[in-house]
Amino acid sequence: MEFIVNNRKYSILNHELFINYLMVNEYFRQYSKYDYDIHYDFLDSVLSKENIDFDDILEGTKYLEELIEKNEIEFIPAGLIIDQHLNENFKITYQTLEFKNVRVGEAIPLLIALTSLLNHKPIITLYQIDEELHYFLERFRSYGNG
């Protein structure tokens, strides 16, 4: 999948995007600072299995690709700004929210989480979204260190 932000083209392999959705889904189910009803229906067929194997990821990716083609999946909020630091990390800005030194592997999950929180009903304040996403990055970065 390719997308453009600030007149710059970015790309991610569709199976990587699918895996990122799996990670963000698990974060909201188990680790988020606050309780949200955030769930991605297109993951249900994979998550219902006792053991997930590579074929399941490929099957889920095909379904995700169909949703992308129909414009039913969106993880880039309007007004998002992505700048690249000299160290190749990103600064991601949305309205008053700012996330600095976001690593390449953190950017897409962060954008998925941001968009999910922005679309959540009832509405979540930008202050709480900022708090949640900084906590998300902290959890993401601590994975495997504990």
CSV table of C-alpha atoms in Angstrom, one decimal:
chain,number,residue,atom,x,y,z
A,1,MET,CA,0.0,0.0,0.0
A,2,GLU,CA,1.2,3.4,-0.8
A,3,PHE,CA,0.1,6.7,0.6
A,4,ILE,CA,1.1,10.4,0.4
A,5,VAL,CA,1.5,12.8,3.3
A,6,ASN,CA,2.9,16.3,2.9
A,7,ASN,CA,3.6,15.6,-0.8
A,8,ARG,CA,5.9,12.7,0.2
A,9,LYS,CA,5.2,9.1,-0.8
A,10,TYR,CA,5.4,6.3,1.7
A,11,SER,CA,4.7,2.6,1.4
A,12,ILE,CA,4.1,-0.5,3.5
A,13,LEU,CA,3.6,-4.1,2.5
A,14,ASN,CA,0.0,-5.1,3.0
A,15,HIS,CA,0.9,-8.1,5.2
A,16,GLU,CA,2.9,-5.7,7.4
A,17,LEU,CA,-0.1,-3.4,7.7
A,18,PHE,CA,-2.2,-6.4,8.7
A,19,ILE,CA,0.3,-7.4,11.4
A,20,ASN,CA,0.3,-3.8,12.6
A,21,TYR,CA,-3.5,-3.9,13.0
A,22,LEU,CA,-3.1,-7.2,15.0
A,23,MET,CA,-0.6,-5.5,17.3
A,24,VAL,CA,-2.7,-2.4,17.8
A,25,ASN,CA,-5.8,-4.5,18.4
A,26,GLU,CA,-4.0,-6.4,21.1
A,27,TYR,CA,-2.8,-3.2,22.7
A,28,PHE,CA,-6.3,-1.9,23.0
A,29,ARG,CA,-7.6,-5.2,24.3
A,30,GLN,CA,-4.9,-5.7,26.9
A,31,TYR,CA,-2.6,-2.8,27.6
A,32,SER,CA,-4.2,0.6,26.9
A,33,LYS,CA,-4.2,3.2,29.7
A,34,TYR,CA,-7.9,3.7,29.4
A,35,ASP,CA,-10.7,1.3,28.4
A,36,TYR,CA,-11.9,1.8,24.8
A,37,ASP,CA,-14.2,-0.2,22.7
A,38,ILE,CA,-11.8,-0.3,19.8
A,39,HIS,CA,-12.0,-3.4,17.7
A,40,TYR,CA,-11.2,-4.2,14.1
A,41,ASP,CA,-13.9,-6.6,12.7
A,42,PHE,CA,-11.7,-7.7,9.8
A,43,LEU,CA,-9.3,-9.4,12.3
A,44,ASP,CA,-12.1,-11.6,13.8
A,45,SER,CA,-11.5,-14.6,11.5
A,46,VAL,CA,-7.8,-14.8,12.4
A,47,LEU,CA,-8.3,-14.0,16.1
A,48,SER,CA,-10.9,-16.7,16.5
A,49,LYS,CA,-8.3,-19.4,15.8
A,50,GLU,CA,-6.4,-21.1,18.6
A,51,ASN,CA,-3.1,-20.9,16.7
A,52,ILE,CA,-2.4,-18.3,14.0
A,53,ASP,CA,-0.1,-19.5,11.2
A,54,PHE,CA,1.3,-17.8,8.1
A,55,ASP,CA,-1.6,-18.9,5.9
A,56,ASP,CA,-3.9,-17.1,8.3
A,57,ILE,CA,-1.9,-13.9,7.9
A,58,LEU,CA,-2.0,-14.2,4.1
A,59,GLU,CA,-5.8,-14.8,4.2
A,60,GLY,CA,-6.3,-11.8,6.5
A,61,THR,CA,-4.1,-9.7,4.3
A,62,LYS,CA,-6.2,-10.5,1.2
A,63,TYR,CA,-9.3,-9.4,3.1
A,64,LEU,CA,-7.5,-6.2,4.2
A,65,GLU,CA,-6.5,-5.5,0.6
A,66,GLU,CA,-10.2,-5.7,-0.4
A,67,LEU,CA,-11.1,-3.2,2.3
A,68,ILE,CA,-8.3,-0.9,1.2
A,69,GLU,CA,-9.6,-1.1,-2.4
A,70,LYS,CA,-13.1,-0.2,-1.2
A,71,ASN,CA,-11.7,2.7,0.9
A,72,GLU,CA,-13.1,1.1,4.0
A,73,ILE,CA,-9.8,1.2,5.9
A,74,GLU,CA,-8.1,4.5,6.6
A,75,PHE,CA,-5.3,5.1,9.0
A,76,ILE,CA,-4.1,8.5,7.9
A,77,PRO,CA,-6.2,11.3,9.4
A,78,ALA,CA,-6.7,14.5,7.4
A,79,GLY,CA,-4.4,17.2,8.5
A,80,LEU,CA,-1.6,14.8,9.6
A,81,ILE,CA,2.0,16.1,9.1
A,82,ILE,CA,4.9,13.7,9.0
A,83,ASP,CA,8.4,15.2,9.0
A,84,GLN,CA,11.6,13.2,8.9
A,85,HIS,CA,14.4,14.0,11.4
A,86,LEU,CA,18.1,13.9,10.3
A,87,ASN,CA,18.4,10.5,12.1
A,88,GLU,CA,15.7,9.1,9.8
A,89,ASN,CA,13.1,8.9,12.6
A,90,PHE,CA,9.8,10.8,12.2
A,91,LYS,CA,8.0,13.7,13.9
A,92,ILE,CA,4.3,13.1,13.6
A,93,THR,CA,2.0,16.0,14.2
A,94,TYR,CA,-1.8,16.1,14.2
A,95,GLN,CA,-3.4,19.4,15.4
A,96,THR,CA,-1.8,20.0,18.9
A,97,LEU,CA,-0.5,16.4,19.2
A,98,GLU,CA,3.2,15.9,18.5
A,99,PHE,CA,5.3,12.8,18.6
A,100,LYS,CA,9.0,13.1,18.1
A,101,ASN,CA,11.6,10.5,17.2
A,102,VAL,CA,9.1,8.0,16.1
A,103,ARG,CA,11.0,5.0,14.7
A,104,VAL,CA,10.1,3.6,11.3
A,105,GLY,CA,8.5,0.4,12.9
A,106,GLU,CA,6.5,2.5,15.3
A,107,ALA,CA,5.0,5.0,12.8
A,108,ILE,CA,2.2,2.8,11.2
A,109,PRO,CA,1.0,1.3,14.5
A,110,LEU,CA,1.0,4.9,16.0
A,111,LEU,CA,-1.1,6.1,13.0
A,112,ILE,CA,-3.5,3.2,13.3
A,113,ALA,CA,-4.0,3.9,17.0
A,114,LEU,CA,-4.3,7.7,16.5
A,115,THR,CA,-7.0,7.2,13.8
A,116,SER,CA,-8.8,4.7,15.9
A,117,LEU,CA,-8.9,7.1,18.9
A,118,LEU,CA,-10.0,10.0,16.7
A,119,ASN,CA,-12.9,8.0,15.3
A,120,HIS,CA,-13.9,6.5,18.7
A,121,LYS,CA,-17.4,7.2,20.0
A,122,PRO,CA,-17.9,8.8,22.4
A,123,ILE,CA,-15.4,11.4,21.4
A,124,ILE,CA,-12.0,11.4,23.2
A,125,THR,CA,-10.3,14.6,24.0
A,126,LEU,CA,-7.0,15.4,22.3
A,127,TYR,CA,-5.4,15.6,25.7
A,128,GLN,CA,-6.4,12.0,26.5
A,129,ILE,CA,-5.4,10.9,23.0
A,130,ASP,CA,-2.0,12.5,23.5
A,131,GLU,CA,-1.6,10.7,26.9
A,132,GLU,CA,-2.7,7.4,25.4
A,133,LEU,CA,-0.4,7.5,22.4
A,134,HIS,CA,2.6,8.5,24.5
A,135,TYR,CA,1.8,5.5,26.7
A,136,PHE,CA,1.4,3.4,23.6
A,137,LEU,CA,4.9,4.3,22.4
A,138,GLU,CA,6.3,3.6,25.8
A,139,ARG,CA,4.7,0.1,25.8
A,140,PHE,CA,5.8,-0.5,22.2
A,141,ARG,CA,9.4,0.5,23.0
A,142,SER,CA,9.5,-1.6,26.1
A,143,TYR,CA,8.4,-4.8,24.3
A,144,GLY,CA,11.0,-7.5,24.8
A,145,ASN,CA,12.8,-5.5,27.5
A,146,GLY,CA,11.0,-6.9,30.5
